[in-house]
Amino acid sequence: MLPNQRHLFDIPEDVAYLNCAYMSPLMHSVVQAGKAGLACKARPWEISSEDFFTGTEEVRRLAARLFHCTANDVAIVSSAGYGIETAARNLPVARGQKILMLAEQFPSHVYPWRRVAQQSGAEIVTVPWPEDGDWTGAVLRHLVDGVAIAALPHTQWTSGGMLDLARIGVECRRNGAALVLDLTQSLGAYPFDCAKVQPDFAVAACYKWLLSPYSTGVMYVAPKWQGGQPVEEGWIQRGNARRFAELIHYTDGYQEGARRFDIGECSNFALVPGVIAAMEQLLAWGVEEIAQTLGALTRRLVENVGPAAIPECYRAPHYLCLRSAGLAVESLVERLAKERVYVSVRGTSIRVTPHVYNSLEDLDRLARILG
């Protein structure tokens, strides 16, 4: 396990914040980087044209290490929804084909596909909650001929179930289905490898497990789709963007790789430095080490309060959902908050999601109140 990192965050000693899947706290270094970025914007005469690109290129380089891809494959986005919309605009779906997703999937990974289905005459197929907790097996049983797109997460957000995306990727390629992933609930907390999974698109909002400011995100775009249509047609995506004096010479050419899919004003001088600081720290800790540390914390709670909604062999180590028939979850969360213990309710699950700022004592404190 990594040693406790609470000292890097502004978390009072009497607070047990077990809610990273809702929104992560920011490290002191991230806040300082954001303040420095704002101070830069206060003196715009000191900002050069090249400064519009140095920060985003560093984010691309760091995100590529988390995705296990090249920097050219990474676009800078504002949210998971922006990335999913990009995928929805570029992947072909024909009448009568199917779009596959999970029950209780996060809405940003549902609504764009519902619109696509309505416009194309495709069918939405929902994989039901598996009785044995094996979301991977359930998905594989539904990956049949006629599925055009598998729109999936890595971690299912109301159960904590982990999908074996490498196995699912193989089956998608065998059946000719595109694979679109929302990694918001896993990237940075659990290893992911584009080379093994081979998704078509994969996006992650940064404000959860990537410990970054809100309204930031990163997206992997497979090389085969890097000639596609972006959501926006802004100047900064174009091939002549670095030559400000030439912006009046309009061009149909784009910057290299996935950069054409960048959100407008992606150079945000307050947010980008914070993303860089957060990703540097995550990579210094090591994603595998983070996953092992958080797995030890969630197992401690299971030992004290009983089984999770998903058996450990099918559960993401950083993610624990508890379900109990007749349990008044909303009132319980309110009571926990009065005790300065913070978790979420999603669906009918109490969701417990620690990070490296938590200690075993935080989990024991929650267990005592639940008991």
XYZ file of C-alpha atoms in Angstrom:
371
model
C 0.000 0.000 0.000
C 0.971 3.590 -0.571
C 1.403 5.531 2.684
C -1.487 7.830 3.537
C -1.338 11.042 1.462
C -3.787 13.166 3.464
C -1.145 15.828 4.038
C -1.272 16.708 0.327
C -4.980 17.660 0.587
C -7.036 20.183 2.540
C -9.056 17.585 4.476
C -9.678 18.234 8.201
C -8.766 15.393 10.532
C -12.384 14.885 11.637
C -13.603 14.417 8.031
C -13.811 10.941 6.507
C -14.320 11.783 2.837
C -15.153 8.478 1.131
C -16.740 9.955 -1.975
C -14.120 10.314 -4.717
C -16.544 8.911 -7.317
C -18.706 11.994 -6.674
C -15.913 14.545 -6.879
C -12.320 14.388 -5.718
C -10.793 16.987 -3.435
C -7.951 18.942 -4.992
C -4.382 18.600 -3.798
C -2.584 21.691 -2.542
C -0.316 21.476 -5.591
C -3.310 21.524 -7.958
C -4.806 24.573 -6.260
C -1.457 26.361 -6.362
C -1.037 25.552 -10.047
C -4.510 26.890 -10.779
C -3.803 30.105 -8.862
C -0.553 30.560 -10.776
C -2.454 30.086 -14.027
C -5.023 32.703 -13.063
C -2.223 35.081 -12.103
C -0.767 34.550 -15.591
C -4.078 35.558 -17.181
C -4.041 38.722 -15.063
C -0.998 39.840 -17.089
C -1.937 38.850 -20.654
C 0.888 40.844 -22.205
C 3.192 38.146 -20.790
C 1.270 35.316 -22.524
C 2.755 34.344 -25.879
C 0.989 32.612 -28.733
C 3.005 29.467 -27.968
C 1.596 29.454 -24.416
C -1.779 28.527 -25.905
C -0.293 25.124 -26.779
C 2.397 24.237 -24.235
C -0.034 23.327 -21.444
C -2.398 21.276 -23.569
C 0.487 19.388 -25.148
C 1.737 18.492 -21.664
C -1.741 17.268 -20.696
C -1.777 15.180 -23.867
C 1.610 13.671 -23.013
C 0.585 12.790 -19.445
C -2.836 11.466 -20.437
C -1.184 9.264 -23.070
C 0.725 7.526 -20.252
C -2.565 6.823 -18.454
C -4.305 5.615 -21.622
C -1.172 3.798 -22.864
C -1.311 5.449 -26.268
C 0.519 8.253 -28.076
C -0.007 11.953 -27.393
C -1.350 12.305 -30.944
C -4.264 10.055 -29.958
C -5.453 12.368 -27.145
C -7.977 15.199 -27.403
C -8.652 17.769 -24.676
C -12.368 17.917 -23.810
C -14.525 19.473 -21.110
C -16.547 16.469 -19.980
C -17.369 12.836 -20.588
C -20.529 13.943 -22.378
C -18.511 15.993 -24.865
C -16.397 12.957 -25.709
C -19.388 10.633 -26.030
C -21.079 13.155 -28.330
C -17.946 13.178 -30.488
C -18.107 9.401 -30.801
C -21.841 9.490 -31.518
C -21.302 11.913 -34.406
C -18.637 9.797 -36.055
C -19.643 6.140 -35.694
C -22.004 4.722 -38.332
C -25.212 2.978 -37.222
C -27.781 1.563 -39.609
C -31.483 0.928 -39.196
C -32.105 -2.308 -37.347
C -28.642 -2.453 -35.790
C -28.140 -2.412 -32.024
C -26.392 -0.131 -29.526
C -25.395 -2.024 -26.388
C -25.157 -0.484 -22.915
C -25.503 -1.465 -19.257
C -28.456 -1.150 -16.930
C -28.143 1.914 -14.693
C -25.408 3.343 -16.902
C -24.343 6.957 -16.313
C -26.754 9.251 -18.235
C -24.067 11.048 -20.259
C -23.324 7.661 -21.831
C -27.017 7.003 -22.520
C -28.683 10.133 -23.898
C -26.480 10.577 -27.004
C -27.090 6.957 -27.988
C -30.837 7.286 -27.490
C -30.793 10.193 -29.940
C -28.649 8.221 -32.405
C -31.062 5.291 -32.166
C -34.071 7.537 -32.781
C -32.452 9.205 -35.780
C -31.068 6.044 -37.375
C -33.743 3.510 -36.539
C -31.303 1.495 -34.441
C -32.277 -0.349 -31.264
C -30.957 0.224 -27.739
C -30.160 -3.061 -25.990
C -29.632 -2.856 -22.235
C -27.607 -5.510 -20.419
C -29.487 -6.241 -17.162
C -27.799 -6.319 -13.767
C -26.238 -9.826 -13.595
C -27.384 -11.909 -10.638
C -23.865 -13.260 -10.121
C -22.267 -9.810 -10.410
C -20.317 -10.703 -13.574
C -20.910 -7.720 -15.848
C -18.294 -8.985 -18.311
C -20.061 -12.281 -18.860
C -23.385 -10.492 -19.227
C -21.968 -8.155 -21.885
C -20.350 -10.996 -23.813
C -23.688 -12.845 -23.955
C -25.256 -9.774 -25.586
C -22.419 -9.083 -28.052
C -24.013 -10.772 -31.040
C -24.308 -10.045 -34.747
C -26.122 -6.784 -35.318
C -24.492 -4.855 -32.480
C -22.952 -1.777 -34.104
C -21.732 -0.024 -30.960
C -20.916 -1.243 -27.466
C -21.174 1.865 -25.256
C -19.719 0.800 -21.931
C -17.841 1.928 -18.810
C -14.862 0.240 -17.170
C -16.556 0.458 -13.760
C -20.352 0.363 -13.486
C -21.179 3.299 -11.232
C -24.080 1.945 -9.117
C -22.601 -1.494 -8.442
C -18.824 -1.153 -8.516
C -18.664 -3.951 -11.084
C -15.509 -4.059 -13.213
C -15.641 -5.027 -16.875
C -12.855 -7.020 -18.517
C -12.488 -4.658 -21.448
C -9.718 -6.641 -23.134
C -12.050 -9.659 -23.515
C -14.916 -7.428 -24.568
C -12.689 -5.664 -27.098
C -11.788 -8.972 -28.739
C -15.451 -9.886 -29.079
C -16.327 -6.432 -30.454
C -13.724 -6.790 -33.194
C -14.930 -10.302 -33.972
C -18.491 -9.008 -34.445
C -17.573 -5.726 -36.130
C -18.863 -3.586 -33.265
C -17.306 -0.247 -32.300
C -16.294 0.091 -28.648
C -16.930 3.440 -26.930
C -15.807 3.743 -23.315
C -16.544 6.138 -20.481
C -13.553 5.746 -18.166
C -14.563 8.549 -15.804
C -15.048 6.128 -12.910
C -11.755 4.303 -13.366
C -8.983 6.138 -15.236
C -6.277 7.069 -12.755
C -7.490 4.590 -10.130
C -7.295 1.354 -12.119
C -4.912 0.412 -14.962
C -6.129 0.778 -18.519
C -4.300 -0.061 -21.734
C -5.533 1.080 -25.145
C -3.181 -1.360 -26.857
C -4.892 -4.305 -25.121
C -8.477 -3.067 -25.275
C -8.372 -1.288 -28.670
C -11.385 0.986 -28.157
C -12.606 3.290 -30.887
C -13.175 6.165 -28.442
C -12.478 6.382 -24.700
C -13.161 9.466 -22.596
C -12.671 10.412 -18.950
C -13.816 13.488 -17.078
C -10.912 14.555 -14.873
C -12.706 15.804 -11.762
C -13.069 12.402 -10.110
C -10.275 9.812 -10.096
C -7.887 12.051 -12.045
C -7.985 14.476 -9.056
C -8.288 17.481 -11.372
C -10.443 20.612 -11.642
C -14.042 20.438 -12.796
C -14.825 20.999 -16.512
C -11.730 19.157 -17.701
C -11.461 15.865 -19.551
C -9.317 13.791 -21.893
C -10.325 11.546 -24.775
C -8.569 8.787 -26.677
C -9.432 8.565 -30.385
C -8.285 5.523 -32.343
C -6.209 6.444 -35.423
C -8.910 5.114 -37.779
C -11.309 7.846 -36.564
C -8.873 10.765 -36.391
C -10.093 12.099 -39.721
C -13.627 12.468 -38.380
C -15.940 15.379 -37.685
C -15.362 17.404 -34.495
C -18.190 18.782 -32.382
C -16.804 22.314 -32.862
C -15.087 24.020 -35.766
C -12.755 26.384 -33.935
C -9.556 28.105 -34.914
C -7.345 26.264 -32.428
C -7.946 22.892 -34.064
C -6.763 24.087 -37.469
C -3.449 23.435 -39.111
C -2.340 27.085 -39.008
C -3.429 27.695 -35.380
C 0.091 28.360 -34.078
C 0.616 31.215 -36.556
C -1.692 33.892 -35.206
C -0.941 36.382 -37.979
C -2.124 33.812 -40.552
C -5.484 32.970 -38.951
C -7.213 35.102 -41.571
C -6.018 32.593 -44.157
C -8.786 30.058 -43.557
C -7.856 26.442 -44.022
C -9.709 23.159 -44.211
C -6.731 21.364 -42.679
C -6.594 20.357 -39.033
C -3.816 19.857 -36.536
C -2.308 16.387 -36.334
C -4.062 13.386 -34.818
C -6.900 13.759 -32.331
C -6.312 17.500 -31.848
C -9.145 18.306 -34.258
C -11.525 17.073 -31.531
C -10.241 19.492 -28.871
C -12.844 21.664 -27.208
C -12.726 25.377 -27.972
C -10.576 27.407 -25.549
C -8.868 24.200 -24.452
C -5.859 26.288 -23.394
C -7.741 27.393 -20.234
C -4.985 29.063 -18.224
C -6.616 28.384 -14.837
C -7.571 24.722 -15.319
C -4.861 23.181 -17.497
C -2.018 23.749 -14.962
C -4.109 21.979 -12.318
C -4.663 18.967 -14.580
C -0.921 18.762 -15.212
C -0.108 18.874 -11.484
C -2.695 16.191 -10.692
C -1.635 13.805 -13.452
C 2.039 14.169 -12.553
C 1.267 13.130 -8.977
C -0.910 10.192 -10.042
C 1.846 8.883 -12.286
C 4.406 9.378 -9.503
C 2.294 7.240 -7.174
C 1.596 4.671 -9.906
C -1.888 3.618 -10.997
C -1.294 -0.023 -10.070
C -0.150 1.045 -6.606
C -3.209 3.276 -6.220
C -5.507 0.385 -7.170
C -3.860 -1.949 -4.661
C -4.067 0.669 -1.909
C -7.734 1.409 -2.507
C -8.503 -2.299 -2.753
C -7.105 -2.794 0.737
C -9.319 0.013 2.036
C -12.547 -1.301 0.497
C -11.795 -4.851 1.639
C -11.485 -3.528 5.196
C -15.067 -2.278 5.039
C -16.350 -5.546 3.577
C -14.697 -7.415 6.460
C -16.555 -5.228 8.944
C -20.019 -4.772 7.419
C -20.575 -7.759 5.149
C -20.657 -8.450 1.411
C -20.743 -5.789 -1.268
C -23.285 -5.608 -4.078
C -20.686 -7.255 -6.347
C -18.353 -10.122 -5.309
C -14.723 -9.081 -5.030
C -13.682 -11.141 -8.053
C -15.953 -8.988 -10.251
C -15.592 -5.665 -8.393
C -13.338 -2.703 -9.066
C -10.925 -2.451 -6.115
C -11.456 1.306 -5.719
C -15.243 1.063 -5.735
C -17.622 -0.424 -3.168
C -21.417 -0.377 -3.350
C -23.577 -1.688 -0.509
C -27.206 -2.715 -0.960
C -29.673 -3.954 1.612
C -33.404 -4.549 1.196
C -35.460 -2.019 3.117
C -32.469 0.164 4.008
C -33.362 3.877 4.090
C -30.249 4.935 2.211
C -31.056 8.643 1.905
C -31.567 9.136 5.629
C -28.484 7.066 6.359
C -26.307 9.277 4.178
C -27.687 12.346 5.942
C -26.844 10.807 9.305
C -23.342 9.956 8.143
C -22.811 13.538 6.963
C -23.727 14.793 10.450
C -20.918 12.566 11.711
C -18.576 14.120 9.092
C -18.475 10.874 7.090
C -19.281 11.355 3.414
C -20.518 8.772 0.909
C -23.055 8.814 -1.962
C -26.310 7.145 -2.871
C -26.607 6.068 -6.500
C -29.695 4.088 -7.441
C -30.335 1.960 -4.355
C -26.639 1.617 -3.525
C -24.597 3.258 -0.820
C -21.410 4.034 -2.724
C -18.118 4.116 -0.818
C -15.139 5.327 -2.852
C -11.940 6.133 -0.935
C -8.638 7.444 -2.240
C -5.076 7.683 -0.982
C -6.030 10.461 1.452
C -8.116 7.914 3.391
C -6.910 5.655 6.169
C -8.096 2.312 7.505
C -9.448 4.290 10.460
C -11.767 6.204 8.087
C -13.253 2.912 6.918
C -13.541 1.626 10.488
C -15.369 4.801 11.463
C -17.903 4.264 8.674
C -18.284 0.620 9.699
C -19.067 1.593 13.301
C -21.865 3.928 12.215
C -23.277 1.406 9.739
C -23.215 -1.213 12.437
